[in-house]
CSV table of C-alpha atoms in Angstrom, one decimal:
chain,number,residue,atom,x,y,z
A,1,UNK,CA,-27.1,-120.6,-42.0
A,2,UNK,CA,-29.5,-120.1,-39.0
A,3,UNK,CA,-29.5,-120.2,-35.4
A,4,UNK,CA,-31.7,-122.4,-33.0
A,5,UNK,CA,-33.9,-120.7,-30.5
A,6,UNK,CA,-33.6,-121.5,-26.8
A,7,UNK,CA,-36.5,-123.8,-27.0
A,8,UNK,CA,-34.6,-126.3,-28.9
A,9,UNK,CA,-32.0,-126.6,-26.1
A,10,UNK,CA,-29.2,-125.1,-28.2
A,11,UNK,CA,-27.3,-121.7,-27.6
A,12,UNK,CA,-28.8,-119.2,-29.9
A,13,UNK,CA,-25.2,-117.5,-30.1
A,14,UNK,CA,-23.6,-120.6,-31.7
A,15,UNK,CA,-23.6,-120.9,-35.4
A,16,UNK,CA,-25.1,-124.3,-36.1
A,17,UNK,CA,-22.9,-124.9,-39.3
A,18,UNK,CA,-19.5,-124.2,-38.0
A,19,UNK,CA,-20.4,-124.8,-34.3
A,20,UNK,CA,-18.5,-121.5,-33.4
A,21,UNK,CA,-20.0,-118.9,-31.0
A,22,UNK,CA,-21.1,-115.6,-32.7
A,23,UNK,CA,-20.7,-112.1,-31.5
A,24,UNK,CA,-24.6,-111.7,-31.7
A,25,UNK,CA,-24.1,-109.1,-34.5
A,26,UNK,CA,-25.9,-109.6,-37.7
A,27,UNK,CA,-25.9,-107.7,-40.9
A,28,UNK,CA,-28.3,-108.7,-43.8
A,29,UNK,CA,-28.6,-112.3,-42.4
A,30,UNK,CA,-24.9,-112.7,-41.9
A,31,UNK,CA,-23.6,-113.4,-38.5
A,32,UNK,CA,-20.1,-112.6,-37.2
A,33,UNK,CA,-18.2,-115.6,-35.8
A,34,UNK,CA,-16.4,-114.8,-32.5
A,35,UNK,CA,-13.2,-116.5,-33.4
A,36,UNK,CA,-10.4,-116.2,-30.8
A,37,UNK,CA,-7.4,-114.1,-31.8
A,38,UNK,CA,-4.2,-115.9,-32.7
A,39,UNK,CA,-2.0,-116.5,-29.5
A,40,UNK,CA,1.0,-114.9,-31.1
A,41,UNK,CA,-1.0,-111.7,-31.8
A,42,UNK,CA,-2.2,-111.7,-28.2
A,43,UNK,CA,1.3,-112.1,-26.8
A,44,UNK,CA,2.6,-109.2,-29.1
A,45,UNK,CA,-0.2,-107.0,-27.8
A,46,UNK,CA,0.7,-107.9,-24.2
A,47,UNK,CA,4.3,-107.3,-24.8
A,48,UNK,CA,3.5,-103.7,-26.3
A,49,UNK,CA,1.7,-102.9,-23.2
A,50,UNK,CA,4.5,-103.9,-20.9
A,51,UNK,CA,7.1,-102.2,-23.3
A,52,UNK,CA,4.9,-99.0,-23.1
A,53,UNK,CA,4.8,-99.0,-19.3
A,54,UNK,CA,8.5,-99.5,-19.1
A,55,UNK,CA,9.3,-96.8,-21.6
A,56,UNK,CA,7.0,-94.2,-19.8
A,57,UNK,CA,8.9,-95.1,-16.6
A,58,UNK,CA,12.3,-94.9,-18.2
A,59,UNK,CA,12.0,-91.9,-20.5
A,60,UNK,CA,10.1,-88.6,-20.5
A,61,UNK,CA,6.6,-89.3,-21.3
A,62,UNK,CA,3.6,-87.9,-19.4
A,63,UNK,CA,3.0,-84.1,-19.8
A,64,UNK,CA,2.6,-82.1,-16.6
A,65,UNK,CA,1.7,-78.4,-16.1
A,66,UNK,CA,5.3,-77.1,-16.3
A,67,UNK,CA,7.0,-79.9,-18.4
A,68,UNK,CA,6.9,-83.7,-18.4
A,69,UNK,CA,8.0,-86.6,-16.2
A,70,UNK,CA,11.8,-86.9,-16.6
A,71,UNK,CA,12.0,-90.7,-16.5
A,72,UNK,CA,14.4,-92.8,-14.5
A,73,UNK,CA,17.1,-92.4,-17.2
A,74,UNK,CA,16.8,-88.7,-17.4
A,75,UNK,CA,17.1,-88.7,-21.3
A,76,UNK,CA,16.3,-85.7,-23.3
A,77,UNK,CA,16.5,-85.2,-27.1
A,78,UNK,CA,17.0,-81.6,-26.5
A,79,UNK,CA,19.7,-82.2,-24.1
A,80,UNK,CA,21.4,-84.6,-26.7
A,81,UNK,CA,21.1,-81.8,-29.4
A,82,UNK,CA,22.5,-79.1,-26.9
A,83,UNK,CA,25.4,-81.4,-26.1
A,84,UNK,CA,26.2,-81.9,-29.8
A,85,UNK,CA,26.0,-78.1,-30.3
A,86,UNK,CA,28.3,-77.5,-27.4
A,87,UNK,CA,30.7,-80.1,-28.8
A,88,UNK,CA,30.7,-78.4,-32.1
A,89,UNK,CA,31.2,-75.0,-30.6
A,90,UNK,CA,34.2,-76.4,-28.5
A,91,UNK,CA,35.6,-77.9,-31.6
A,92,UNK,CA,35.4,-74.7,-33.6
A,93,UNK,CA,36.1,-72.2,-30.8
A,94,UNK,CA,39.7,-71.5,-31.9
A,95,UNK,CA,38.7,-70.9,-35.6
A,96,UNK,CA,35.9,-68.6,-34.4
A,97,UNK,CA,38.2,-66.6,-32.3
A,98,UNK,CA,40.6,-66.2,-35.2
A,99,UNK,CA,37.7,-65.2,-37.5
A,100,UNK,CA,36.3,-62.7,-35.0
A,101,UNK,CA,39.6,-60.8,-34.9
A,102,UNK,CA,40.5,-61.1,-38.5
A,103,UNK,CA,40.9,-58.2,-40.7
A,104,UNK,CA,38.2,-58.6,-43.5
A,105,UNK,CA,40.1,-56.6,-46.0
A,106,UNK,CA,42.7,-59.3,-46.0
A,107,UNK,CA,40.5,-62.4,-45.2
A,108,UNK,CA,40.9,-63.9,-48.6
A,109,UNK,CA,44.6,-64.2,-48.2
A,110,UNK,CA,44.0,-66.8,-45.5
A,111,UNK,CA,42.3,-69.5,-47.7
A,112,UNK,CA,41.5,-71.9,-44.9
A,113,UNK,CA,39.9,-69.3,-42.7
A,114,UNK,CA,38.1,-67.7,-45.7
A,115,UNK,CA,36.6,-71.0,-46.7
A,116,UNK,CA,35.5,-71.7,-43.1
A,117,UNK,CA,34.0,-68.2,-43.0
A,118,UNK,CA,32.0,-68.7,-46.2
A,119,UNK,CA,30.7,-72.1,-45.1
A,120,UNK,CA,29.6,-71.1,-41.6
A,121,UNK,CA,28.3,-67.6,-42.9
A,122,UNK,CA,26.0,-69.5,-45.3
A,123,UNK,CA,24.4,-71.2,-42.3
A,124,UNK,CA,24.0,-67.9,-40.5
A,125,UNK,CA,22.5,-66.3,-43.5
A,126,UNK,CA,19.9,-69.0,-44.0
A,127,UNK,CA,19.0,-69.0,-40.4
A,128,UNK,CA,18.7,-65.3,-39.8
A,129,UNK,CA,18.8,-63.3,-43.2
A,130,UNK,CA,16.8,-65.4,-45.7
A,131,UNK,CA,13.6,-64.6,-44.4
A,132,UNK,CA,13.9,-61.0,-45.9
A,133,UNK,CA,16.6,-61.3,-48.5
A,134,UNK,CA,15.4,-64.8,-49.8
A,135,UNK,CA,17.1,-68.1,-49.7
A,136,UNK,CA,19.2,-67.3,-52.7
A,137,UNK,CA,19.9,-63.7,-51.5
A,138,UNK,CA,17.9,-62.3,-54.6
A,139,UNK,CA,15.9,-60.0,-52.3
A,140,UNK,CA,12.3,-58.8,-52.9
A,141,UNK,CA,10.4,-55.5,-53.1
A,142,UNK,CA,11.8,-53.3,-50.3
A,143,UNK,CA,14.7,-56.0,-49.5
A,144,UNK,CA,17.8,-55.5,-51.3
A,145,UNK,CA,19.2,-58.0,-53.8
A,146,UNK,CA,22.5,-59.0,-52.4
A,147,UNK,CA,23.8,-60.8,-55.6
A,148,UNK,CA,24.4,-57.6,-57.6
A,149,UNK,CA,26.8,-54.8,-57.2
A,150,UNK,CA,24.3,-52.1,-56.3
A,151,UNK,CA,25.2,-51.1,-52.8
A,152,UNK,CA,23.6,-48.2,-50.8
A,153,UNK,CA,26.2,-48.1,-48.2
A,154,UNK,CA,29.3,-49.9,-49.7
A,155,UNK,CA,30.0,-53.4,-50.7
A,156,UNK,CA,33.2,-54.3,-49.1
A,157,UNK,CA,33.5,-56.9,-46.5
A,158,UNK,CA,33.9,-54.3,-43.8
A,159,UNK,CA,31.0,-52.2,-45.2
A,160,UNK,CA,28.8,-55.2,-45.1
A,161,UNK,CA,30.0,-56.2,-41.7
A,162,UNK,CA,29.1,-52.7,-40.4
A,163,UNK,CA,25.7,-52.9,-41.9
A,164,UNK,CA,25.1,-56.4,-40.5
A,165,UNK,CA,26.4,-55.4,-37.0
A,166,UNK,CA,24.5,-52.1,-36.5
A,167,UNK,CA,21.7,-52.3,-39.0
A,168,UNK,CA,19.8,-49.6,-40.8
A,169,UNK,CA,17.5,-46.8,-39.5
A,170,UNK,CA,16.6,-48.8,-36.3
A,171,UNK,CA,16.1,-47.2,-32.9
A,172,UNK,CA,18.1,-49.8,-31.1
A,173,UNK,CA,21.8,-49.1,-32.2
A,174,UNK,CA,23.1,-45.5,-32.0
A,175,UNK,CA,25.5,-46.5,-34.8
A,176,UNK,CA,23.0,-47.8,-37.2
A,177,UNK,CA,23.2,-46.6,-40.8
A,178,UNK,CA,20.8,-43.8,-41.0
A,179,UNK,CA,19.2,-41.7,-43.8
A,180,UNK,CA,15.7,-40.2,-44.3
A,181,UNK,CA,14.1,-39.2,-47.5
A,182,UNK,CA,11.4,-36.4,-47.1
A,183,UNK,CA,7.9,-37.1,-48.1
A,184,UNK,CA,7.7,-34.7,-51.0
A,185,UNK,CA,3.8,-35.1,-51.2
A,186,UNK,CA,3.9,-32.6,-48.3
A,187,UNK,CA,6.1,-30.1,-50.3
A,188,UNK,CA,5.3,-30.4,-53.8
A,189,UNK,CA,2.1,-30.4,-55.9
A,190,UNK,CA,1.1,-33.6,-57.7
A,191,UNK,CA,1.9,-32.0,-61.3
A,192,UNK,CA,5.4,-31.2,-59.7
A,193,UNK,CA,5.8,-34.9,-58.5
A,194,UNK,CA,4.7,-36.2,-61.9
A,195,UNK,CA,7.4,-34.0,-63.5
A,196,UNK,CA,10.0,-35.5,-61.1
A,197,UNK,CA,8.9,-39.0,-62.0
A,198,UNK,CA,9.6,-38.4,-65.6
A,199,UNK,CA,12.9,-36.8,-65.0
A,200,UNK,CA,14.1,-39.6,-62.8
A,201,UNK,CA,13.1,-42.2,-65.4
A,202,UNK,CA,15.1,-40.1,-68.0
A,203,UNK,CA,18.1,-40.4,-65.7
A,204,UNK,CA,18.0,-44.4,-65.9
A,205,UNK,CA,17.6,-44.4,-69.7
A,206,UNK,CA,13.9,-45.6,-69.4
A,207,UNK,CA,11.0,-44.4,-71.5
A,208,UNK,CA,9.8,-41.0,-70.5
A,209,UNK,CA,7.8,-38.0,-71.6
A,210,UNK,CA,10.3,-35.3,-72.4
A,211,UNK,CA,7.7,-32.5,-72.4
A,212,UNK,CA,6.7,-33.5,-68.8
A,213,UNK,CA,10.2,-34.1,-67.6
A,214,UNK,CA,11.7,-30.8,-68.7
A,215,UNK,CA,10.3,-28.8,-65.6
A,216,UNK,CA,11.1,-32.0,-63.6
A,217,UNK,CA,14.8,-31.3,-64.1
A,218,UNK,CA,14.7,-28.0,-62.3
A,219,UNK,CA,12.7,-29.5,-59.4
A,220,UNK,CA,15.3,-32.4,-59.3
A,221,UNK,CA,18.1,-29.8,-58.9
A,222,UNK,CA,16.4,-27.8,-56.2
A,223,UNK,CA,15.1,-30.9,-54.2
A,224,UNK,CA,16.9,-34.0,-54.9
A,225,UNK,CA,20.5,-33.4,-56.2
A,226,UNK,CA,21.9,-32.8,-52.8
A,227,UNK,CA,21.5,-36.3,-51.8
A,228,UNK,CA,21.4,-38.2,-55.3
A,229,UNK,CA,23.8,-36.0,-57.2
A,230,UNK,CA,23.3,-33.9,-60.2
A,231,UNK,CA,23.5,-37.1,-62.5
A,232,UNK,CA,21.5,-39.1,-60.0
A,233,UNK,CA,24.5,-41.5,-59.2
A,234,UNK,CA,23.7,-41.5,-55.5
A,235,UNK,CA,25.8,-41.0,-52.5
A,236,UNK,CA,26.8,-44.0,-50.3
A,237,UNK,CA,27.7,-41.7,-47.4
A,238,UNK,CA,24.1,-40.8,-47.1
A,239,UNK,CA,22.7,-44.2,-48.3
A,240,UNK,CA,21.1,-42.3,-51.3
A,241,UNK,CA,20.4,-44.8,-54.0
A,242,UNK,CA,21.8,-44.4,-57.5
A,243,UNK,CA,18.9,-43.4,-59.8
A,244,UNK,CA,20.8,-43.9,-63.0
A,245,UNK,CA,21.4,-47.6,-63.1
A,246,UNK,CA,17.7,-48.8,-63.4
A,247,UNK,CA,18.1,-50.9,-60.3
A,248,UNK,CA,15.1,-50.2,-58.0
A,249,UNK,CA,14.5,-51.3,-54.5
A,250,UNK,CA,10.8,-50.4,-54.6
A,251,UNK,CA,10.1,-50.6,-58.3
A,252,UNK,CA,10.8,-48.1,-61.1
A,253,UNK,CA,7.5,-47.7,-62.9
A,254,UNK,CA,5.6,-44.6,-62.8
A,255,UNK,CA,3.3,-45.8,-60.1
A,256,UNK,CA,6.1,-47.0,-57.7
A,257,UNK,CA,8.3,-43.9,-58.1
A,258,UNK,CA,5.1,-41.5,-57.7
A,259,UNK,CA,4.7,-43.4,-54.3
A,260,UNK,CA,8.3,-43.1,-53.3
A,261,UNK,CA,8.6,-39.5,-54.0
A,262,UNK,CA,5.1,-38.7,-52.5
A,263,UNK,CA,5.5,-40.8,-49.2
A,264,UNK,CA,9.2,-41.6,-48.9
A,265,UNK,CA,10.6,-44.9,-48.0
A,266,UNK,CA,12.0,-45.9,-44.6
A,267,UNK,CA,13.2,-49.4,-44.6
A,268,UNK,CA,14.6,-50.8,-41.3
A,269,UNK,CA,17.1,-53.6,-40.7
A,270,UNK,CA,17.7,-54.8,-37.1
A,271,UNK,CA,21.1,-54.7,-35.6
A,272,UNK,CA,22.4,-58.2,-35.8
A,273,UNK,CA,25.5,-57.6,-33.7
A,274,UNK,CA,23.2,-57.9,-30.7
A,275,UNK,CA,22.1,-61.3,-31.7
A,276,UNK,CA,25.1,-62.9,-33.5
A,277,UNK,CA,28.6,-63.4,-32.2
A,278,UNK,CA,31.4,-61.3,-33.9
A,279,UNK,CA,32.6,-64.4,-35.6
A,280,UNK,CA,29.1,-64.9,-37.0
A,281,UNK,CA,29.0,-61.3,-38.2
A,282,UNK,CA,32.3,-61.6,-40.0
A,283,UNK,CA,31.3,-64.9,-41.4
A,284,UNK,CA,28.0,-63.9,-42.8
A,285,UNK,CA,29.7,-60.7,-44.3
A,286,UNK,CA,32.2,-62.9,-46.0
A,287,UNK,CA,29.5,-65.1,-47.3
A,288,UNK,CA,27.5,-62.3,-48.7
A,289,UNK,CA,30.6,-60.5,-50.1
A,290,UNK,CA,31.4,-63.6,-52.3
A,291,UNK,CA,27.9,-64.0,-53.6
A,292,UNK,CA,28.7,-61.9,-56.7
A,293,UNK,CA,28.6,-58.3,-55.9
A,294,UNK,CA,31.3,-57.9,-53.4
A,295,UNK,CA,33.6,-54.9,-53.8
A,296,UNK,CA,37.3,-54.4,-53.0
A,297,UNK,CA,38.0,-52.1,-50.0
A,298,UNK,CA,38.5,-48.5,-50.8
A,299,UNK,CA,42.1,-47.4,-50.8
């Protein structure tokens, strides 16, 4: 197809085959026809503009320096969520009050309250504890596994609640659980630390060098037994780990044990009693207790 020039008396922007005006654009000899948009499409387009203007007037829409326009209806998705939360809290207020004052040692005897505690405690755990202990509570290096029965400070519900409430080795709560292992790298020679590592590995039944471990036994008795016990069974009153169960918070290979003895460890847990309600503390303690490693209260 071709277009006539202006000397022929015809519009040079009109296609001489279809008789439709072109846009004036041409690609490799192909011209673009300027067909009008369908009326239904135009009306839909105009309606979306009208709807958009109405929406921005009725609802929060335009960002400002310290917020956004509120809209004539004053609607807020955050406000709606906050209202839902308030309604839920109001509905569960009586149950939370009962849980907050419950004796954790006998909580299982109240089946309905215990189920409520575990259910709500799971939510508290996922929102606040899973970042360190993992979504499945299996822990990681430096973060205890909450599924087993190896507890530094005790595994009854009351013990767990105390740990959650006050934390460990933090400088915020005066009642935080506290213990501190010396950095023996400042007290012993490297050869002595190597001997200690071999002796500690022997306590847990792992492969060890008996010749190197022999002097380590005396070093252990002089430096470690006061906290970990003669047989390495630990002491929960001091938060001293059991060295005979082959469960290691920072690893039980020679390199990890050498690092632990040389530099010591000082893991910190915040006091959640300042961030959670007492009902939430009780609930998450019940949840953790029933994961598999919970212990009965001491008589």
